[in-house]
Coordinates of C-alpha atoms and ligand atoms in Angstrom, one line a residue:
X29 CA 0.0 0.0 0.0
X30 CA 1.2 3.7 -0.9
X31 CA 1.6 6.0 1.8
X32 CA 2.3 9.7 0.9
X33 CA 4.8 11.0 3.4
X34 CA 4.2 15.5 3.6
X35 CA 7.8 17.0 3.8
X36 CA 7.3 20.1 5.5
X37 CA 4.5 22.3 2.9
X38 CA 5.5 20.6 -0.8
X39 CA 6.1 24.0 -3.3
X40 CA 5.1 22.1 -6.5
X41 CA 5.9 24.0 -9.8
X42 CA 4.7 22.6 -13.0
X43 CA 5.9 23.6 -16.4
X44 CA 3.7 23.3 -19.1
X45 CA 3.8 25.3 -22.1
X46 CA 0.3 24.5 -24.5
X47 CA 2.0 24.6 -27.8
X48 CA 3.8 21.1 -26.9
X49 CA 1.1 19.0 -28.0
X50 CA 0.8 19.5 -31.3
X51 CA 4.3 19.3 -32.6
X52 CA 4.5 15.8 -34.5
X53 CA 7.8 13.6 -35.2
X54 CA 5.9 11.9 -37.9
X55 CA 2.2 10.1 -38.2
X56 CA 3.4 6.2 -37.7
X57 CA 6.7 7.9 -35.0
X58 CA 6.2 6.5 -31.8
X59 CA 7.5 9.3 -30.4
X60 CA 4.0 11.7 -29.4
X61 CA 4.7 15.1 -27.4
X62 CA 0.6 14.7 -27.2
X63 CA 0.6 12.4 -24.4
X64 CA 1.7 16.0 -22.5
X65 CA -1.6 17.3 -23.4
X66 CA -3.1 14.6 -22.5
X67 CA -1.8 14.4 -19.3
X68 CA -2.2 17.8 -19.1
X69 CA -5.5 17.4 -19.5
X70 CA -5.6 15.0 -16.8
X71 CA -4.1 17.1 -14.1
X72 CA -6.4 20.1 -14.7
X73 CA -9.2 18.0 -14.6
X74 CA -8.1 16.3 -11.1
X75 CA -8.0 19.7 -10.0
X76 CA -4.1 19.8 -9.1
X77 CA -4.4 23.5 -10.3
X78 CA -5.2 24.4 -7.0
X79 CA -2.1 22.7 -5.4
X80 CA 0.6 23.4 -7.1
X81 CA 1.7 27.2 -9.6
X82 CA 1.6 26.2 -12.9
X83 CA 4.1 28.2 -15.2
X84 CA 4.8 28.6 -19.2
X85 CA 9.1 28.6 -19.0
X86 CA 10.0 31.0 -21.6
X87 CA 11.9 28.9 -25.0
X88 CA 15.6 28.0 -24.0
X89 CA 17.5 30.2 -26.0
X90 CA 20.5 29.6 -28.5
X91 CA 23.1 30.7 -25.6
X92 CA 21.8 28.8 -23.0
X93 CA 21.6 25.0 -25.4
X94 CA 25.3 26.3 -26.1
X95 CA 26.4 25.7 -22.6
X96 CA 26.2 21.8 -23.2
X97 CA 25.7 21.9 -27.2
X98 CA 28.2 22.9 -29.9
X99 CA 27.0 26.0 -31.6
X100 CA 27.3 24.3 -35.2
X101 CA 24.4 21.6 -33.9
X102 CA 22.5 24.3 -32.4
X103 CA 23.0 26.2 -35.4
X104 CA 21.8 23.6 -37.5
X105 CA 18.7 22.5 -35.5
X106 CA 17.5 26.8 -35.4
X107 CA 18.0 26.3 -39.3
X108 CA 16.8 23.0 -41.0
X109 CA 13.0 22.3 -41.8
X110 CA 11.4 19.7 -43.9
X111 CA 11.3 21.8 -46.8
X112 CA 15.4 22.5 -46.8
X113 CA 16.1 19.1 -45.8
X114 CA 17.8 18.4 -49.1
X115 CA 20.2 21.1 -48.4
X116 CA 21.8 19.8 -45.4
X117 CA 22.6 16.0 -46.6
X118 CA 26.4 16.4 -45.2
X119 CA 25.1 17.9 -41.7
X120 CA 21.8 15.2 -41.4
X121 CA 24.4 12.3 -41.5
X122 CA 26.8 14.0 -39.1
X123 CA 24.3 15.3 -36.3
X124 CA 22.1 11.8 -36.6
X125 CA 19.2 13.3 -38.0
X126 CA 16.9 10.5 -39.9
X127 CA 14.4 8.1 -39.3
X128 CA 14.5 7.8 -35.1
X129 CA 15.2 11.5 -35.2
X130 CA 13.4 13.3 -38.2
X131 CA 13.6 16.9 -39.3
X132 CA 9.5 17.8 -38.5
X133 CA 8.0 21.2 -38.6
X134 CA 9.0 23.2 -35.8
X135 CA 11.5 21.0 -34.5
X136 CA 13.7 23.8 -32.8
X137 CA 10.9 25.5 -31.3
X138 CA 10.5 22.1 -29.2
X139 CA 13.3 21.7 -28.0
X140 CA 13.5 25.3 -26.6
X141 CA 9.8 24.4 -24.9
X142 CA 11.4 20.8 -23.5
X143 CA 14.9 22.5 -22.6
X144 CA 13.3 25.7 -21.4
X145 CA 10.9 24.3 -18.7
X146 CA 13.9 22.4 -17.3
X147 CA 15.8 25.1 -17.1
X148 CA 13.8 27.4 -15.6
X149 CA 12.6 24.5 -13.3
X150 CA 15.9 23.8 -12.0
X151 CA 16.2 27.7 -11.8
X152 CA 13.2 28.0 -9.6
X153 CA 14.9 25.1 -6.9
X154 CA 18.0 27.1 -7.2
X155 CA 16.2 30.6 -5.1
X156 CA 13.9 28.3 -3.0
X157 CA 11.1 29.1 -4.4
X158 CA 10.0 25.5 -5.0
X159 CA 10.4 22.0 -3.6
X160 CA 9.4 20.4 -6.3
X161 CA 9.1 21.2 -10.2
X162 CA 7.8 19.2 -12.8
X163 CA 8.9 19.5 -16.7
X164 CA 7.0 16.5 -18.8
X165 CA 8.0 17.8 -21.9
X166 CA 11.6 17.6 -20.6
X167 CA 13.6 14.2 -20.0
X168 CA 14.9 14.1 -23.1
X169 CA 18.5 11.9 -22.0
X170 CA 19.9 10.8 -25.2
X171 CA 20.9 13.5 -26.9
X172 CA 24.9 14.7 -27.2
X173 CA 26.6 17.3 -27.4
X174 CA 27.1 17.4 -31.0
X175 CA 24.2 14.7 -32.1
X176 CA 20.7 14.1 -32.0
X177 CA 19.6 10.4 -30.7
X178 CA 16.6 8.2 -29.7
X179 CA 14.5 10.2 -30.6
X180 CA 16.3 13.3 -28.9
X181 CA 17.7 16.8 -29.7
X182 CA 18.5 18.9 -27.2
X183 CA 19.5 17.2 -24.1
X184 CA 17.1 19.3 -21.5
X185 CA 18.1 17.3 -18.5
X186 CA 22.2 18.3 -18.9
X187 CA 21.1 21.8 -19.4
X188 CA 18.7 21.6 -16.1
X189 CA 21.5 20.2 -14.1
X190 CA 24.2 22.7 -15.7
X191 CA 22.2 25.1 -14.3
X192 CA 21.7 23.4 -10.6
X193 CA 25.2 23.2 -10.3
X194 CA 25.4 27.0 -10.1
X195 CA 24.3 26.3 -6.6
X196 CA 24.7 23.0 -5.4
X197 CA 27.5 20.6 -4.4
X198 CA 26.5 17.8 -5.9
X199 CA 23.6 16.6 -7.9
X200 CA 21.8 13.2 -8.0
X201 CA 20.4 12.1 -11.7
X202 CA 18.1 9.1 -11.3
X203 CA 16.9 7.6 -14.8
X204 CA 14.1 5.0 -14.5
X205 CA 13.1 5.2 -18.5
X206 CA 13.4 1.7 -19.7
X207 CA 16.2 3.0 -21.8
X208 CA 20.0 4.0 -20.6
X209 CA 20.4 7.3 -19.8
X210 CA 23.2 7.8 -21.9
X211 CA 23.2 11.3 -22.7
X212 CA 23.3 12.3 -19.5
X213 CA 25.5 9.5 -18.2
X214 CA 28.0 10.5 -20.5
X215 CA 28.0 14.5 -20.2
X216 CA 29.1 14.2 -16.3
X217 CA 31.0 10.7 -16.5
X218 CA 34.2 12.6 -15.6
X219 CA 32.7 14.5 -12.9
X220 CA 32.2 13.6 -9.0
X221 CA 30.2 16.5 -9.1
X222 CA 27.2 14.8 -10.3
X223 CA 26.2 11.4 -10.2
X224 CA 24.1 9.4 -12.5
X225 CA 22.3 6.2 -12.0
X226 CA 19.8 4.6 -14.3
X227 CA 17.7 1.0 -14.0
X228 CA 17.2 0.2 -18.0
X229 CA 16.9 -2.9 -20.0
X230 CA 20.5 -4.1 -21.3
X231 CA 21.2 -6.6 -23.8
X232 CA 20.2 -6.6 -27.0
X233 CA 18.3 -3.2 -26.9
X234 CA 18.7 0.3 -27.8
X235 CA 20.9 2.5 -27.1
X236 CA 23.2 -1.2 -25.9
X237 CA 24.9 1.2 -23.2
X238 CA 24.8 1.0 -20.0
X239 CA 26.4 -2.4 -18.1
X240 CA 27.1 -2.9 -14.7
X241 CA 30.8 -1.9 -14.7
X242 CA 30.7 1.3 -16.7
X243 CA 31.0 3.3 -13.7
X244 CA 32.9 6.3 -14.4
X245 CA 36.4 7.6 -15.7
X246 CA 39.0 9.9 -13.8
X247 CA 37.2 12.1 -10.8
X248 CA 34.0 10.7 -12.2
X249 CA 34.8 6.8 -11.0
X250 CA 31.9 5.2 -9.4
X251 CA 29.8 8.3 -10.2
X252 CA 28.0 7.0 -12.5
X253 CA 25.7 3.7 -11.8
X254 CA 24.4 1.3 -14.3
X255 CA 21.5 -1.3 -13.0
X256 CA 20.8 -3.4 -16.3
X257 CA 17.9 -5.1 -16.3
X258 CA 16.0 -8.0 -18.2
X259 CA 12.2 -8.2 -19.8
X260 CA 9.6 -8.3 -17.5
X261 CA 10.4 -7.1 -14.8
X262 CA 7.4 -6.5 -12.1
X263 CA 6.4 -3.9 -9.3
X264 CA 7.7 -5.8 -6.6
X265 CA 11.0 -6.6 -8.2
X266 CA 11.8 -3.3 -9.5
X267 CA 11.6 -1.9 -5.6
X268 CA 13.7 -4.3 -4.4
X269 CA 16.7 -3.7 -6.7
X270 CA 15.4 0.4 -6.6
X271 CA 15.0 1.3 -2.8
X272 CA 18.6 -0.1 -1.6
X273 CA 20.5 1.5 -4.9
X274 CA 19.1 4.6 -4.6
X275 CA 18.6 4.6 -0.2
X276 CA 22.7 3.5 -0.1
X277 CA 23.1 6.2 -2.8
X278 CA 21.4 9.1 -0.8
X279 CA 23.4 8.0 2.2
X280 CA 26.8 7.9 1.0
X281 CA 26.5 11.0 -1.6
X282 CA 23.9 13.2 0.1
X283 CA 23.2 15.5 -2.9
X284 CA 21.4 18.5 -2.5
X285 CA 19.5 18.2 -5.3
X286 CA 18.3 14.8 -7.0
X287 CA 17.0 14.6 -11.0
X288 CA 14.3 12.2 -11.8
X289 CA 13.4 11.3 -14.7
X290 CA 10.3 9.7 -15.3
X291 CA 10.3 7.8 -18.8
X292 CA 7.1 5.5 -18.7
X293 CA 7.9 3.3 -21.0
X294 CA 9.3 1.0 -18.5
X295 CA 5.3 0.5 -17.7
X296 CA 3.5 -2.7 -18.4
X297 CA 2.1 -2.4 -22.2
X298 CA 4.4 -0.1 -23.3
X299 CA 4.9 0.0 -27.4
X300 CA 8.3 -0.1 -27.3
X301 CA 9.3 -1.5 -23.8
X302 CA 9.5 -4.6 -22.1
X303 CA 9.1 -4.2 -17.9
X304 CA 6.0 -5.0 -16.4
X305 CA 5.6 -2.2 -14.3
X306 CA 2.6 -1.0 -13.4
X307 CA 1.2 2.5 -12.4
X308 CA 2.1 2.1 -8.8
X309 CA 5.2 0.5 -9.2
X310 CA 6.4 3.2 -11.5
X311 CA 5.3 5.7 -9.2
X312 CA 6.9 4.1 -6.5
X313 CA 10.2 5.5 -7.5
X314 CA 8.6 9.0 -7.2
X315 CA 7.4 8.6 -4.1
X316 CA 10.2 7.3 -2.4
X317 CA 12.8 10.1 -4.0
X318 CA 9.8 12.3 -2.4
X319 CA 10.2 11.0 1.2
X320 CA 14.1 12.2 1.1
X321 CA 12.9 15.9 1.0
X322 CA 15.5 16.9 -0.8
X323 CA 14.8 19.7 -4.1
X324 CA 13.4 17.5 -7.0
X325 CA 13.4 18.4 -10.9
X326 CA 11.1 16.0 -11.9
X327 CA 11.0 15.6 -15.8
X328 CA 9.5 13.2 -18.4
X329 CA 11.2 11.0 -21.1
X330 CA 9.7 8.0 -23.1
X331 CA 6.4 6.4 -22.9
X332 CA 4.9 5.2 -26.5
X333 CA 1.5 4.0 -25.1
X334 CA 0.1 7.4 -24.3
X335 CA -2.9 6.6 -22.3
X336 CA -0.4 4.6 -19.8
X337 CA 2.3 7.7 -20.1
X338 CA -0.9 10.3 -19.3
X339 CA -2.4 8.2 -16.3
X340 CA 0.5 7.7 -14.4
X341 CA 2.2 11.2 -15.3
X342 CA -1.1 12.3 -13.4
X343 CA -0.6 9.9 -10.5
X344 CA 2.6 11.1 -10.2
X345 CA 2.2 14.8 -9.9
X346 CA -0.8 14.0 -7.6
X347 CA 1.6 12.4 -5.0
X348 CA 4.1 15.0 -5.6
X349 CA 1.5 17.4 -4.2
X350 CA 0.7 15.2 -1.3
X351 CA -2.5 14.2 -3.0
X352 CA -3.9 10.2 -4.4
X353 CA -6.2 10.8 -6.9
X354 CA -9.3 9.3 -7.5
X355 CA -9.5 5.7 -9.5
X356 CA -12.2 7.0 -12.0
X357 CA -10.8 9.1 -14.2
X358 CA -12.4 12.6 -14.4
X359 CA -14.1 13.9 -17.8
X360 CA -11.3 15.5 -19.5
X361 CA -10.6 16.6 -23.2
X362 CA -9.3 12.9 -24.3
X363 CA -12.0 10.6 -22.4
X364 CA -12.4 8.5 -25.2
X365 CA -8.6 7.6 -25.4
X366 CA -9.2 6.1 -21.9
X367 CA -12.1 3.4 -22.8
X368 CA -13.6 0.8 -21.9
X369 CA -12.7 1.5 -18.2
X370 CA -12.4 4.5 -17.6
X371 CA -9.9 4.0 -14.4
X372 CA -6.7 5.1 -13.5
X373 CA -4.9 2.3 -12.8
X374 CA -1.9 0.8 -15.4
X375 CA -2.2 -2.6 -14.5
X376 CA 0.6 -5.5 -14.9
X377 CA 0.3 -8.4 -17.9
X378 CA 0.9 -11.7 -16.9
X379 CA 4.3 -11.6 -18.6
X380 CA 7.0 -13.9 -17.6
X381 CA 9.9 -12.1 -15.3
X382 CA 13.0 -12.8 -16.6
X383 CA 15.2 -11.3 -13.6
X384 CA 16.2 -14.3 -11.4
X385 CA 16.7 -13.6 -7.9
X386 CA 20.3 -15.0 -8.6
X387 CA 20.7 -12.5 -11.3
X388 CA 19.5 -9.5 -9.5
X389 CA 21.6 -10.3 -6.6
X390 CA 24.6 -10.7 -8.5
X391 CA 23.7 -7.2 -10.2
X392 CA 23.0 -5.5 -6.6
X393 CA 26.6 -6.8 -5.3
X394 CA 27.8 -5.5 -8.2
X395 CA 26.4 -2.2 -7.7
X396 CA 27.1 -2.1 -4.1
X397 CA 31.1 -3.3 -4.7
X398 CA 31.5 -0.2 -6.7
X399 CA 30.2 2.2 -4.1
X400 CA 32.2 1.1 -1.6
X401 CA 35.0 2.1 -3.8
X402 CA 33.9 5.9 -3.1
X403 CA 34.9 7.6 -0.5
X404 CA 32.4 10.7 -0.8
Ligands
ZLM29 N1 15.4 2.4 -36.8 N2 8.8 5.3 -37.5 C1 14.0 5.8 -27.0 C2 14.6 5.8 -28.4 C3 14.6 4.4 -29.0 C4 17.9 2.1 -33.7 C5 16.2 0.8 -35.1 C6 14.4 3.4 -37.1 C7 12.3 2.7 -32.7 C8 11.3 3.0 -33.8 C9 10.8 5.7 -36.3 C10 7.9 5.7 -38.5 C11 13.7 7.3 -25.0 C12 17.0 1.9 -32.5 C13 15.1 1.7 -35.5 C14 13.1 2.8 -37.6 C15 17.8 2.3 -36.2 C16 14.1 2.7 -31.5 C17 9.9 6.0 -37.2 C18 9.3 2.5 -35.1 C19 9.5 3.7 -35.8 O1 7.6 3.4 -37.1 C20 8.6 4.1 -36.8 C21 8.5 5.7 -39.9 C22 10.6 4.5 -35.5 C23 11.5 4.2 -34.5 C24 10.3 2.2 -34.1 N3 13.5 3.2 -32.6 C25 12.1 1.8 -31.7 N4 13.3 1.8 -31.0 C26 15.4 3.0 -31.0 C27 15.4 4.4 -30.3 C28 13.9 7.2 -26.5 O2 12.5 6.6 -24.6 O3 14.7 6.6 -24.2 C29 13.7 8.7 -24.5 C30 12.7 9.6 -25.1 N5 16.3 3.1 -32.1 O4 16.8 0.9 -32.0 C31 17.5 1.6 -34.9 C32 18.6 1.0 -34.2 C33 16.7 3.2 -36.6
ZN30 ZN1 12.9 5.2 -23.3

């Protein structure tokens, strides 16, 4: 059973800038910035408007992408379209633009919404004016420097950390997407500054980064944290590999500031996924990075079944704002994408679980033996 634990009066600010919706990578992508409408949607109709401020970041801008990306990606992102595509064959090879990551209308315009909100988000934490703040068009962890990836541009969460680092020590990025976090993983892997852990799928699965004993080069050894996981994997399993990782981390590296990102397509049902998580499971995570009380940018990430990606999204910033909402879903603008039930709840398949106790406790030791190795 889920228990909300209230750290002091919760500040909750949620980005959410109404454009995002409708930007499209592509009819058949699976890829939909819609399901942040839709969760949106959700939200309002919940009535979390009356809990938490609700902001429109203003667009990142050119100068602040450049503090993680190279101005001649930047520069090409602000300039390509669909229409002079043809003229940048040379440049779409080299920056990885193509059929995970296509040129569509208005492409630059949403990545400054995703990398805005993130940054202002973190910005916000940084004078205390929030506890919490939520980005779901943000999460965005496979993008590099110099290349788009996975079906990501502008790497929103690098940019949201560069700018917590402006006031804190050390910074915790937790990545429970079903894919590695390598974007991220990679931009701070020399750095004991901030520390990176993501629970992801490995073997035989995009982006195939991401084993147990990458853990860091130079000052950055053992800062960064790899828990590779296998198909199926359920609520009950998931906790007991995430609450000791995550409780031994917030022990030994007491950041004062922790990054979650929330990619739901480690949920049961998930197009492109393969973990049996359900709702509460997923949300789990949030709620236990919650109970540490410690300033939270919360952002988004994958999730290619939308109605799953919307439901728990709205679970999730309910809890955030001490509140459990309501098994029947409210009327909202996208009712009919909810059908036949009508509920809440993301529930768990019957899928087989592929993670062995014997092979999660050889992952945990693993995981344990490099942090021992720190000496924070
Ligand atoms: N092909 N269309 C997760 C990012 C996952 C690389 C295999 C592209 C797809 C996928 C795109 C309509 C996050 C790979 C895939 C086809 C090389 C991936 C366009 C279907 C379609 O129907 C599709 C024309 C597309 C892409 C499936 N791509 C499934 N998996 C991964 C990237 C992003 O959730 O972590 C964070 C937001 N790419 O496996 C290929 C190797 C390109
Ligand atoms: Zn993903």
């Amino acid at each position: 059973p889920l228990t909300v634990k209230a750290t002091r009066k919760d500040r909750v600010a949620y980005f959410y800038d109404a454009d995002v919706g409708s930007f499209s990578y592509g009819s058949s992508h699976p890829m939909k910035p819609h399901r942040i409408r839709m969760t949106h949607s959700l939200i309002m109709n919940y009535g979390l408007y009356k809990k938490m401020e609700i902001y429109r970041a203003k667009p990142a801008t050119k100068q602040e992408m450049c503090q993680f990306h190279s101005d001649e990606y930047i520069d090409f992102l602000s300039r390509v379209t669909p229409d002079n595509l043809e003229m940048f064959q040379k440049e779409s090879v080299k920056f990885n633009v193509g059929d995970d990551c296509p040129v569509f209308d208005g492409l630059y315009e949403y990545c400054s919404i995703s990398g805005g909100g993130s940054m202002e988000g973190a910005a916000r934490l940084n004078r205390g004016k929030c506890d919490v703040a939520i980005n779901y068009a943000g999460g965005l962890h496979h993008a590099k420097k110099s290349e788009a990836s996975g079906f990501c541009y502008l790497n929103d969460i690098v940019l949201g950390i560069i700018e917590l680092l402006r006031y804190h020590p050390r910074v915790l990025y937790i990545d429970i997407d079903v894919h590695h976090g390598d974007g991220v993983e990679e931009a701070f892997y020399t750095t004991d500054r901030v520390m990176t852990c993501s629970f992801h799928k490995y073997g035989e699965f995009f982006p195939g980064t991401g084993e147990l004993r990458d853990t860091g080069v130079s000052k950055g050894r053992y800062y960064s944290v790899n828990v590779p996981l296998r198909d199926g994997i359920d609520d009950a399993t998931y906790k007991s590999v995430f609450e000791p990782v995550i409780g031994k981390i917030m022990e030994w590296y007491q950041p004062s500031a922790v990054v979650l990102q929330c990619g739901g397509d480690s949920l049961s049902g998930d197009r492109l996924g393969c973990f049996n998580l359900s709702m509460r499971g997923h949300a789990n995570c949030v709620n236990y990075m919650k109970s540490f009380g410690v300033p939270m940018l919360v952002v988004g990430g994958g999730g290619y079944t939308m109605r799953n990606v919307s439901r728990t999204w709205a679970f999730e910033t309910g809890l955030l704002n001490n509140v459990i909402l309501d098994e029947n879903l409210p009327y909202n603008d996208y009712y009919e994408y909810y059908g036949p039930d009508y509920q809440l709840d993301v529930r768990p398949s019957n899928m087989f679980n592929v993670n062995t106790p014997e092979y999660l406790d050889k992952v945990l030791s693993g995981i344990f033996a490099n942090l021992e190795n720190t000496k924070f």
